Coordinates of C-alpha atoms and ligand atoms in Angstrom, one line a residue:
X1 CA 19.0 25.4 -13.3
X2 CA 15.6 26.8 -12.7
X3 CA 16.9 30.0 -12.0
X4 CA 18.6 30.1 -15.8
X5 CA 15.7 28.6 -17.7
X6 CA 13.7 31.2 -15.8
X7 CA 16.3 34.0 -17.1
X8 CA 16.2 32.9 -20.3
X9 CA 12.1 32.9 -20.2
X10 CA 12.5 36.5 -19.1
X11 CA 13.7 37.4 -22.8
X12 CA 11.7 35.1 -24.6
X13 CA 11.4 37.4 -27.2
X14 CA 15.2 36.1 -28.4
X15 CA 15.9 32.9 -29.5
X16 CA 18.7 33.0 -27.7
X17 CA 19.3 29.6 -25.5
X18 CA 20.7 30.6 -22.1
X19 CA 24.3 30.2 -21.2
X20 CA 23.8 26.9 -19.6
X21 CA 22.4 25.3 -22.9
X22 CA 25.0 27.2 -25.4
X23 CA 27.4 24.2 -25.6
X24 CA 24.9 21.3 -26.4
X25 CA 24.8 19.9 -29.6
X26 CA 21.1 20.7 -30.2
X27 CA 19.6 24.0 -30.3
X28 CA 15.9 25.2 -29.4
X29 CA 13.9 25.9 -32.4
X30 CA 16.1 24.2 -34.7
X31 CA 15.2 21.3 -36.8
X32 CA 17.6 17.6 -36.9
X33 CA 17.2 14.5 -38.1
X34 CA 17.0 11.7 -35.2
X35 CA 17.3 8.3 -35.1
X36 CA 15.2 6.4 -32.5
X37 CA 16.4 4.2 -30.4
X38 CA 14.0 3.2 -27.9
X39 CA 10.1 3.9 -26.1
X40 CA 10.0 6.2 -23.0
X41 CA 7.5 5.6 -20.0
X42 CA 5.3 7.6 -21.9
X43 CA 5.3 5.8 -25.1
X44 CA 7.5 8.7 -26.7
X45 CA 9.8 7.7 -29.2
X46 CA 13.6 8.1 -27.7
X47 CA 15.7 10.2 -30.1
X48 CA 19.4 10.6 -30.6
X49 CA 21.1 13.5 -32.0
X50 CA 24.6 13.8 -32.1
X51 CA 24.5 11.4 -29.3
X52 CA 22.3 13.6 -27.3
X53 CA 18.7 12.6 -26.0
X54 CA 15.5 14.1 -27.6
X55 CA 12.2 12.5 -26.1
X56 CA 10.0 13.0 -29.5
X57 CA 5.9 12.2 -29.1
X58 CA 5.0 9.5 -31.9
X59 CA 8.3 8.7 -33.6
X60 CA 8.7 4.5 -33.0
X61 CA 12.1 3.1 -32.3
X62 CA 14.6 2.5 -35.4
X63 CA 12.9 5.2 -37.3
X64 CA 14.9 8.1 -38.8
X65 CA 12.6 11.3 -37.9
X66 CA 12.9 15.1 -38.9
X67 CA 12.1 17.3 -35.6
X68 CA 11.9 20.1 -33.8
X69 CA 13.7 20.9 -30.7
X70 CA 10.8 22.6 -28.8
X71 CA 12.1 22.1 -25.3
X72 CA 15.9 22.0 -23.7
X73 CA 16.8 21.1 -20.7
X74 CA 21.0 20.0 -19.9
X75 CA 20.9 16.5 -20.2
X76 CA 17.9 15.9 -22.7
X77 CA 14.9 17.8 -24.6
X78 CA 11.9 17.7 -26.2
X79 CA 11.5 17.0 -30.3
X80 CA 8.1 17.5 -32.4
X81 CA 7.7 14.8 -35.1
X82 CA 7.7 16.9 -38.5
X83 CA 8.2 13.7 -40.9
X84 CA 9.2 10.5 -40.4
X85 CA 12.4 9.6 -43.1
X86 CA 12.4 6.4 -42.2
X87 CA 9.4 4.0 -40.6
X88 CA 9.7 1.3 -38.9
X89 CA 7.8 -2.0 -39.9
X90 CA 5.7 -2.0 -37.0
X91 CA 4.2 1.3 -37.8
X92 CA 0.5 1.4 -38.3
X93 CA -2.4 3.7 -38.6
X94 CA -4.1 4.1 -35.2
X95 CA -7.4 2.4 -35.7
X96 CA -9.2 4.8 -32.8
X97 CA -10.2 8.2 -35.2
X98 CA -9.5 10.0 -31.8
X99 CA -6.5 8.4 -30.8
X100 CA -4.6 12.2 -30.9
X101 CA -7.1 13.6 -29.0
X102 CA -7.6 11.3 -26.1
X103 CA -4.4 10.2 -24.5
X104 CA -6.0 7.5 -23.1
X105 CA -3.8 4.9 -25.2
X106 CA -0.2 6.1 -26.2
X107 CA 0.7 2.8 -28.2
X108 CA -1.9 2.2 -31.2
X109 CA 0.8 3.8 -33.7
X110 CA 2.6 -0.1 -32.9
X111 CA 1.3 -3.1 -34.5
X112 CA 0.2 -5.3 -31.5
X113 CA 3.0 -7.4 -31.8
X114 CA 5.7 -4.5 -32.2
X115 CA 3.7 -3.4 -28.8
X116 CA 4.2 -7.0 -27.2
X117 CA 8.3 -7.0 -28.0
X118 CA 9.1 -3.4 -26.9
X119 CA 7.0 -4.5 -23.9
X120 CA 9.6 -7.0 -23.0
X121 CA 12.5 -5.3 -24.2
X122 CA 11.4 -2.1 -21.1
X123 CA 11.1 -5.4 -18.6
X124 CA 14.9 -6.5 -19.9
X125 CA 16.2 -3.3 -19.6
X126 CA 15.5 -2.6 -16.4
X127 CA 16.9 -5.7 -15.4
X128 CA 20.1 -5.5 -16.6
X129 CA 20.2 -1.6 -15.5
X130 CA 18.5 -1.4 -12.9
X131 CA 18.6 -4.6 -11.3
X132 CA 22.3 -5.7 -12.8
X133 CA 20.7 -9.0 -12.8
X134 CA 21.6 -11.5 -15.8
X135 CA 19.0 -12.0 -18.4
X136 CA 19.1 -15.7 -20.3
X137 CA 19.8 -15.3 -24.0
X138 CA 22.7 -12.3 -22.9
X139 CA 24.2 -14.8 -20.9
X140 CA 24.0 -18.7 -20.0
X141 CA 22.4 -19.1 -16.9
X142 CA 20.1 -16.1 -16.7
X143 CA 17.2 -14.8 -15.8
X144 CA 14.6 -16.8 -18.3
X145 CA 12.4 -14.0 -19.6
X146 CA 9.2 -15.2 -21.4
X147 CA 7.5 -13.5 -24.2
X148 CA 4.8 -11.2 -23.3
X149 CA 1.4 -12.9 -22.7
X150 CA -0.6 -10.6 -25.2
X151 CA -4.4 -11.1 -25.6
X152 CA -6.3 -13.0 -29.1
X153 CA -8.4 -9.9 -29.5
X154 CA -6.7 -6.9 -27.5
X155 CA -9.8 -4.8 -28.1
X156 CA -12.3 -4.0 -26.5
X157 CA -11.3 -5.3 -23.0
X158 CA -12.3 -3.4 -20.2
X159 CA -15.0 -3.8 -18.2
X160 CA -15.2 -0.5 -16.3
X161 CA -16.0 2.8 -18.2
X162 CA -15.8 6.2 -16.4
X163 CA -17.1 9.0 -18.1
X164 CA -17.0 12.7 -17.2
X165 CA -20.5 14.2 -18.1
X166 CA -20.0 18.4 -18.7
X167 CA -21.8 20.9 -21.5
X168 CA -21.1 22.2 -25.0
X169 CA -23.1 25.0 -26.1
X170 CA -26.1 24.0 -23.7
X171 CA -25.9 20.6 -24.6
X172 CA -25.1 17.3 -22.2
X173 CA -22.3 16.3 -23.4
X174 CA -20.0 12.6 -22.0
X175 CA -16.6 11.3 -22.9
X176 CA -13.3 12.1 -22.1
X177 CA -11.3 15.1 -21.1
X178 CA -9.0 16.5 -24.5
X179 CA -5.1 15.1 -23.5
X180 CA -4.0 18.1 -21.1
X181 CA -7.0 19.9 -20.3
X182 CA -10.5 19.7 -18.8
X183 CA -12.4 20.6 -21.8
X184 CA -14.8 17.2 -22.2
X185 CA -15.1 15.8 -25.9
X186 CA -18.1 13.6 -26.5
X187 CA -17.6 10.2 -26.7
X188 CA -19.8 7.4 -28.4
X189 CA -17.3 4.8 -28.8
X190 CA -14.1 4.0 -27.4
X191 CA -12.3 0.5 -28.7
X192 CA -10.7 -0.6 -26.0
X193 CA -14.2 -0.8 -24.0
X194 CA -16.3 -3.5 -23.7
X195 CA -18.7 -2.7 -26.4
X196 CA -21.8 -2.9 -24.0
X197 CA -20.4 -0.5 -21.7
X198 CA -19.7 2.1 -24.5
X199 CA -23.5 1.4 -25.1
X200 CA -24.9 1.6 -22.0
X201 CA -23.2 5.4 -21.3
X202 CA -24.6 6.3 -24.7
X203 CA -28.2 5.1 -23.5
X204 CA -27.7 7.1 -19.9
X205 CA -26.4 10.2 -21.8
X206 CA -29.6 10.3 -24.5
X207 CA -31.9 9.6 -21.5
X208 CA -30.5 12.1 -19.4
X209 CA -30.7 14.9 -22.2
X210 CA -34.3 14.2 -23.2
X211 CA -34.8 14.7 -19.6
X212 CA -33.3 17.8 -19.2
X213 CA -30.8 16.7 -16.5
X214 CA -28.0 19.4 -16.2
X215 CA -24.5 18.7 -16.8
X216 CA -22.2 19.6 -13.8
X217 CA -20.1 22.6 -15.0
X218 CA -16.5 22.2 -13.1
X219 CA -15.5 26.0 -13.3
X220 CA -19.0 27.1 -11.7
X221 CA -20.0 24.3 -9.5
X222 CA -23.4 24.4 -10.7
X223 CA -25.4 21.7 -12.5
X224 CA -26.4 17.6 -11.5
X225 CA -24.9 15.0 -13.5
X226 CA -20.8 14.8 -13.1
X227 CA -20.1 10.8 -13.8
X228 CA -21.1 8.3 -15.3
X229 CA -19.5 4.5 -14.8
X230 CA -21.0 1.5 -16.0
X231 CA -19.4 -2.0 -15.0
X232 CA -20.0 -5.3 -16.6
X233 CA -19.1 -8.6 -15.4
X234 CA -17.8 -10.4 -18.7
X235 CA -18.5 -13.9 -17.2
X236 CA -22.5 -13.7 -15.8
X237 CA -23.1 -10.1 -18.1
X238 CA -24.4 -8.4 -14.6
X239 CA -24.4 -4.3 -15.2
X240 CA -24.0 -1.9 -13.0
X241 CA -24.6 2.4 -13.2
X242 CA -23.3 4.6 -10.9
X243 CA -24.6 7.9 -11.3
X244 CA -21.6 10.8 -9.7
X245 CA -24.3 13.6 -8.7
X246 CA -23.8 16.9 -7.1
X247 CA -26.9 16.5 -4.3
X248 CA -29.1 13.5 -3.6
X249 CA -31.9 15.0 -4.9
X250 CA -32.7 16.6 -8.2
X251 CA -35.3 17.1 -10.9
X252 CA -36.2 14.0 -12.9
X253 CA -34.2 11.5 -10.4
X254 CA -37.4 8.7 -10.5
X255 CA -37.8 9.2 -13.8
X256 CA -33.7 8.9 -14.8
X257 CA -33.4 5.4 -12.8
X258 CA -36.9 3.9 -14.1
X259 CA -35.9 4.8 -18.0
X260 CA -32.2 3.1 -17.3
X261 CA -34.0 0.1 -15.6
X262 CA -36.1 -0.4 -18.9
X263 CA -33.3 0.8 -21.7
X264 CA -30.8 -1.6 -20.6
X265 CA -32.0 -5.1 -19.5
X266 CA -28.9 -7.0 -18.2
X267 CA -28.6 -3.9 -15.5
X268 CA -28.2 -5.5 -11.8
X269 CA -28.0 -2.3 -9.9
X270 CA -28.2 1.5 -10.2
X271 CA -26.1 3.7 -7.6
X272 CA -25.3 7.3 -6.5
X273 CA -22.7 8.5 -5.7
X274 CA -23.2 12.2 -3.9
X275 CA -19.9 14.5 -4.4
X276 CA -20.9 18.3 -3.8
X277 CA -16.9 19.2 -3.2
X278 CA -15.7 21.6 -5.9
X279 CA -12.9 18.8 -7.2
X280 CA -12.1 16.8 -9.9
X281 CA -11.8 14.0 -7.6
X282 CA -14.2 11.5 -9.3
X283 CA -16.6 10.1 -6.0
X284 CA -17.7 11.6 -3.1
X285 CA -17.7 9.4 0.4
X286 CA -21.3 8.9 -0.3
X287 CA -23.3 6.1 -2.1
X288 CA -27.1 4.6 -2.0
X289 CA -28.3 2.1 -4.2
X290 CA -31.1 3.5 -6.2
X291 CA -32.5 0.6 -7.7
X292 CA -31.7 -3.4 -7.5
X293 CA -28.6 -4.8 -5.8
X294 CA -25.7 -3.0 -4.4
X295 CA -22.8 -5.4 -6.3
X296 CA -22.6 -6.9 -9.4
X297 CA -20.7 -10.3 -9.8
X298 CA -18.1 -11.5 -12.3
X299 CA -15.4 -14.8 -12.3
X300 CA -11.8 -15.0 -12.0
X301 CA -11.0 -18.6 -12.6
X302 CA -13.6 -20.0 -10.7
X303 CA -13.6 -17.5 -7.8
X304 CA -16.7 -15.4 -7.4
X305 CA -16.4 -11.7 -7.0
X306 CA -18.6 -9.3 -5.8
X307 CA -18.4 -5.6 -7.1
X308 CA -19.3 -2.8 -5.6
X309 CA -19.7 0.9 -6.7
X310 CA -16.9 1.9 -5.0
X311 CA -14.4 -1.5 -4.7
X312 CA -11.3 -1.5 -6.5
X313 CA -11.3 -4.7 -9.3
X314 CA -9.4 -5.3 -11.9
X315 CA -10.1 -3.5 -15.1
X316 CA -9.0 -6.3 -18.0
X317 CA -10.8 -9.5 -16.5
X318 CA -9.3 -11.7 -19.3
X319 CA -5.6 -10.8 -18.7
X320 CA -6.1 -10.9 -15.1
X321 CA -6.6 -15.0 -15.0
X322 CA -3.6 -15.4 -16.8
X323 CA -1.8 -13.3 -14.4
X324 CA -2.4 -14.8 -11.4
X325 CA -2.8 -18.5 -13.0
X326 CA 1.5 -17.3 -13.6
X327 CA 1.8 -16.6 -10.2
X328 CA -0.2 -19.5 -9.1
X329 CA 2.3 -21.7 -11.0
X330 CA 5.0 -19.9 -9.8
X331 CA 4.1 -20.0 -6.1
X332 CA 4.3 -23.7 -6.4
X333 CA 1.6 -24.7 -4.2
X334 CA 0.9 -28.6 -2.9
X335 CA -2.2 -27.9 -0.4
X336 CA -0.4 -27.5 2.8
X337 CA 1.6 -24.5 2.4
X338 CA 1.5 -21.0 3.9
X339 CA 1.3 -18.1 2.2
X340 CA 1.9 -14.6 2.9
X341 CA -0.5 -12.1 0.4
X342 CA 0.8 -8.7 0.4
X343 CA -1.0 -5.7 -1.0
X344 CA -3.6 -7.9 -1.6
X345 CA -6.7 -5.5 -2.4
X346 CA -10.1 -7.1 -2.4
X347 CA -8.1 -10.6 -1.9
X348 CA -7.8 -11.4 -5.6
X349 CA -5.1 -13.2 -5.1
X350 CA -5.3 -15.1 -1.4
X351 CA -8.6 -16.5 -2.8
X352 CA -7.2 -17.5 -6.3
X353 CA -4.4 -19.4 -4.1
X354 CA -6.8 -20.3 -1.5
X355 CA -7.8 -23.5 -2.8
X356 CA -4.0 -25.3 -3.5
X357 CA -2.8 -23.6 0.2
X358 CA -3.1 -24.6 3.7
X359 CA -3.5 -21.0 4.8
X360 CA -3.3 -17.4 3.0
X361 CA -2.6 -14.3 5.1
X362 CA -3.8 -11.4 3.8
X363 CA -2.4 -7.8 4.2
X364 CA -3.6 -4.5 2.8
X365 CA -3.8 -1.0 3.8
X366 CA -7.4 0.1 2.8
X367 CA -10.2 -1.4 5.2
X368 CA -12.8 -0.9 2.5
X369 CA -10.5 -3.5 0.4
X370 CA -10.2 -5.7 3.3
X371 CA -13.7 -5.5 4.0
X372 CA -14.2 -6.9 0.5
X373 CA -11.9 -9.1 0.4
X374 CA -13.3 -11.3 3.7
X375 CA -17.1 -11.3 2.2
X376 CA -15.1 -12.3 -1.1
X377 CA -13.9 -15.3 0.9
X378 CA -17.4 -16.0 2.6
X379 CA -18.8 -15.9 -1.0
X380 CA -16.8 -18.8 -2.1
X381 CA -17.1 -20.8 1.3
X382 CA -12.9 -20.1 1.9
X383 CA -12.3 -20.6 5.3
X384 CA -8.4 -21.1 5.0
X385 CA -8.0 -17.3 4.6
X386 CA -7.4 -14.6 6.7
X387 CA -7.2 -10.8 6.4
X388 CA -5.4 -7.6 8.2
X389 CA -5.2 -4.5 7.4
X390 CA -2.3 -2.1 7.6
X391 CA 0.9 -1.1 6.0
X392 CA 2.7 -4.5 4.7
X393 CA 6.0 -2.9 5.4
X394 CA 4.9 -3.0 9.3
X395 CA 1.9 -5.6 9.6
X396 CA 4.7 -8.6 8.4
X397 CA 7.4 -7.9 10.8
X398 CA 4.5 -7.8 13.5
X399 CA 3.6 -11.4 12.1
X400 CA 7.0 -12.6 12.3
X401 CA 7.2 -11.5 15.6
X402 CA 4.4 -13.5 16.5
X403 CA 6.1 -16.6 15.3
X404 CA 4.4 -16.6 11.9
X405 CA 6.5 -17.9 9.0
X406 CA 5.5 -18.7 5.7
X407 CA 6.5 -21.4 2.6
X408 CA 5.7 -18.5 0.2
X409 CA 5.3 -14.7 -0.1
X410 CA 3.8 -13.2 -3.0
X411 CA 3.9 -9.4 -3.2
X412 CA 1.6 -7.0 -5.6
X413 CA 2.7 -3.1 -5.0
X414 CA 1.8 -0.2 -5.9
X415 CA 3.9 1.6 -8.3
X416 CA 6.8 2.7 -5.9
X417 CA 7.6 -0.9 -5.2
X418 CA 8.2 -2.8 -1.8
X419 CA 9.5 -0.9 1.4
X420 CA 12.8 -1.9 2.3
X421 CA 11.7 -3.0 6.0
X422 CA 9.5 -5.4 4.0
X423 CA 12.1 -6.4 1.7
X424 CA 14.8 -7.0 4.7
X425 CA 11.4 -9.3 6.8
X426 CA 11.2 -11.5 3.8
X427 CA 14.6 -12.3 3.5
X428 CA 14.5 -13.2 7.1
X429 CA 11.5 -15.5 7.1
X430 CA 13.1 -17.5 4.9
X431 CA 10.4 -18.5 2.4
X432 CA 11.1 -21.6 -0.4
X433 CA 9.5 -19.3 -2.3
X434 CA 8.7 -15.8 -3.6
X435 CA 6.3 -14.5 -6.2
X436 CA 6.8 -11.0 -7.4
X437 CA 4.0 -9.0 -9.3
X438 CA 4.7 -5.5 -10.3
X439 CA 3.0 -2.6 -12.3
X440 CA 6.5 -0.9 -12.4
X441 CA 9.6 -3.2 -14.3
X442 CA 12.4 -0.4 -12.8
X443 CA 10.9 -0.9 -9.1
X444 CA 10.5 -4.7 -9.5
X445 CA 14.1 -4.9 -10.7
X446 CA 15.1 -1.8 -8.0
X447 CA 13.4 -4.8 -5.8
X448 CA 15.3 -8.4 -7.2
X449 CA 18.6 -6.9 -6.6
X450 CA 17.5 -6.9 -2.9
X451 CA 16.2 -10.4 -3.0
X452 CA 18.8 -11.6 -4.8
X453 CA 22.1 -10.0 -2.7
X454 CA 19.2 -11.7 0.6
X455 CA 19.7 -15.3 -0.8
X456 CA 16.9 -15.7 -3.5
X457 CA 17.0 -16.5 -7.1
X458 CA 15.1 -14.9 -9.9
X459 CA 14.0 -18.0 -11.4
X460 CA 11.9 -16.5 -14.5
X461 CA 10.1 -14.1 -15.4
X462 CA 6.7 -13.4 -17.5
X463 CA 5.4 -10.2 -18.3
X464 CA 1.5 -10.1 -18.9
X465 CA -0.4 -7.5 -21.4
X466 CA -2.6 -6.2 -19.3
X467 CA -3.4 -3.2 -21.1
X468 CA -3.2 -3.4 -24.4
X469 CA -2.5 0.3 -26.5
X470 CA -1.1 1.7 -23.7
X471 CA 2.0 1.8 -22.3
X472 CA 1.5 -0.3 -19.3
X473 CA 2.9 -3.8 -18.3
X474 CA 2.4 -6.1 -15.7
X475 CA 5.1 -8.8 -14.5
X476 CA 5.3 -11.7 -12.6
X477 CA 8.4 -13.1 -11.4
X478 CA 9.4 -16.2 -9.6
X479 CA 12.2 -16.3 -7.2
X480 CA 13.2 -19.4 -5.0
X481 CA 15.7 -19.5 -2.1
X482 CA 19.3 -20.3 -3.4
X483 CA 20.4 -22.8 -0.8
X484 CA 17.1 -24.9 -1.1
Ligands
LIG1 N1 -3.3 -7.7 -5.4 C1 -4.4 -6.9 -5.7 C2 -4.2 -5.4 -5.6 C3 -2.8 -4.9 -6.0 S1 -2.8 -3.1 -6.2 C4 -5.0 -7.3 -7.0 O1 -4.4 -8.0 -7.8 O2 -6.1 -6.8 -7.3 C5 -1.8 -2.6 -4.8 C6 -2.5 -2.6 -3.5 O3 -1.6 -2.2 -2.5 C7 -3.6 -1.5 -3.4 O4 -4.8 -2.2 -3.0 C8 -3.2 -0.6 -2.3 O5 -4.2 0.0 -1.6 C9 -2.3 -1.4 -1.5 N2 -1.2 -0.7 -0.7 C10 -0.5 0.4 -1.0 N3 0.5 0.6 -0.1 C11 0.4 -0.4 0.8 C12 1.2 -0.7 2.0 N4 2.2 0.0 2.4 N5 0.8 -1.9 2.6 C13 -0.2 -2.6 2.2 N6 -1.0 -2.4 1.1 C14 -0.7 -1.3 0.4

């Protein structure tokens, strides 16, 4: 295949599709009219002409749209969106004036409840494709799949901004990188950021400029200033800078930290972060606090968290409660139980269920989580958890081995899903129950079909709008054991 699209590159001068395309029933360059059918992962609208696939950028399922074939391959292609003939009801002007631009969020063309259904309709899907599991409401004792837990006000929500810093015409210039390159566009405001956060970076940007701090320029590795992040704890307002800077020391440094301190009076803490590689890797392995305390704190529930420069938490602090209050509920906890925490990051989780269990175990593969995760537990005086790290996939089995069994397993991935080892030592321990989160509906239903052929029961399942405008969705399902 590569070797004909590259033949047919070599006389790009002709239209001409290559042999290997002649037959379909769309041609490159030529325009159709497609009806849309579906969302992709990417938030592209799914085309069909002639009953062949066209992925086309902005068109919204059950709208008729005029396009362009710009891009062939045998099985689908690629359609620009020259009119829309027909829109759908849930179309709506993106409120963000530089929505096109970013990339950032893919969905703000959908009203927020057209966002909320497709959302659910990806999670069925892959389901009943991938998973060949039976979904309640397409048959009578399926899977019960709630409506998507979408948030009052889905603005505005994050409470971690991240801000490459770079130059335009001499000037410091902070915001985002244009969708598919490395050119920065400034940035004052952007809506789904806590509104303080967008402020603060404004602040650190005006006060780095009048003090003639130089923008790190990526092509020539010269310059100071390459990040800015600014984190907020929506429940106690705490702030926290980190400044991403080339070397430790540079012109102005006193006088940067001492004008932050007094422009912005909820900041907690100011940081560094030192990262002299040529990279676009945002930290370096370096960080001193430059002022005030090394962590900020925020609530989940009524766990405290503490937040370092450099510690993974989640972004959406609002969404996240109701996420793991589901899996809470669906763990089913009296007090006395055992529970198994897998991927469990900074301990989220074990702590959240800390408090109805008789013991979590903890397992994740970054010791810098880990080590987060057991002065997480000190800070809220939980002495019924316990942490390892390592690969889940190996770190269970060991457990097992050791004569450790638990009453519940709950599981939180990474995008590729669960390991089959791990898959194959759950079924074994036997748990009543098992909660499944996921980032990724076709691994988490890749995942069921396991669970299910092992002797579990997907019980129901609730998505959770963690991140509103874009095309992400979280999912929690509850399984239980079929013979229990
Ligand atoms: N449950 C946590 C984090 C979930 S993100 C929360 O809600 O905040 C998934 C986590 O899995 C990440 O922290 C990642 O470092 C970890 N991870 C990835 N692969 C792993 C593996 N094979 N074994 C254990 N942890 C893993």
């Amino acid at each position: 295949m590569n070797k004909r699209t590259g033949s047919s590159k070599a006389r790009s001068g002709k239209k001409t599709p290559s042999s290997a395309l002649i037959d379909l029933p769309v041609q490159k360059n030529e325009e159709y009219i497609a009806d849309i059918v579906g969302l992709g992962y990417d938030g592209e609208g799914v085309g069909r002409v002639n009953g062949f696939t066209l992925f086309i950028p902005g068109a919204l399922p059950g709208e008729q749209v005029r396009t362009k074939v710009i891009g062939l391959k045998k099985q689908f292609g690629f359609g620009k969106l020259l009119e829309v003939v027909e829109t759908s009801p849930d179309r709506i002007a993106a409120p963000c004036p530089i929505y096109n631009q970013c990339g950032g969020c893919q969905l703000q063309h959908l009203s927020y409840e057209g966002q909320l259904r497709h959302k659910r309709q990806i999670v069925v899907d892959a389901l009943e494709r991938i998973g060949k599991l039976n979904v309640a409401g397409s048959s009578e004792d399926g899977i019960v799949v709630h409506p998507v837990s979408g948030m009052d006000n889905p603005w505005q929500y994050r409470n971690k901004a991240q801000v490459p810093i770079g130059e335009i015409d001499g000037g410091l210039v902070g915001g985002f990188y244009a969708q598919g390159s490395h050119r920065i566009i400034d940035m004052e405001a952007c809506l789904i950021q806590h509104e303080d956060n967008d402020r603060v970076v404004s602040q650190v940007k005006a006060i780095a400029r009048r003090l003639g701090i130089k923008p790190y320029n990526e092509e020539t590795g010269h310059g100071e200033l390459r990040h800015v992040i600014v984190k907020i704890g929506f429940r106690t307002s705490d702030i926290m800078v980190v400044l991403v800077t080339r070397q430790a020391n540079f012109a102005n440094k006193e006088q940067l930290v001492s004008e932050i301190r007094e422009a912005v009076p909820g900041v907690k803490s100011i940081c560094q972060n030192i990262n002299a590689k040529l990279t676009n890797v945002i930290f370096g392995d370096h960080t001193d606090v430059l002022w005030g305390s090394d962590v900020i704190y925020d609530f989940i529930g009524d766990v405290k968290f503490a937040i370092s420069a450099r510690s993974f938490y989640q972004v959406n602090p609002v969404q996240t409660e109701v996420l793991y209050r589901t899996a809470l509920n669906y763990a089913g906890l009296t007090g006395s139980e055992t529970v198994i925490d897998a991927y469990c990051g900074i301990g989220t989780i074990s702590l959240f269920l800390a408090r109805q269990a008789g013991h979590v175990h903890g397992v994740e593969i970054v010791a810098e989580a880990i080590a987060d995760a057991r002065r997480n537990a000190e800070l809220n005086d939980l002495h019924n958890v316990s942490f390892a790290v390592g690969k889940a996939e190996e770190v269970i089995p060991a457990w097992r081995a050791a004569g450790i069994t638990a009453d519940v397993i709950v599981v939180d991935p990474p995008r590729k899903g669960c390991e089959p080892e791990l898959l194959e030592t759950m079924i074994a321990m036997r748990p009543e129950r098992i909660v499944y989160v996921s980032c990724n509906p076709a691994t988490l239903a890749r995942d069921l079909r396991i669970l299910e052929d092992g002797g579990y029961r997907t019980v129901e399942v609730q998505p959770v709008d963690m991140f509103p405008h874009t095309v992400h969705i979280e999912t929690v399902a509850g399984l239980c054991r079929k013979d229990s």
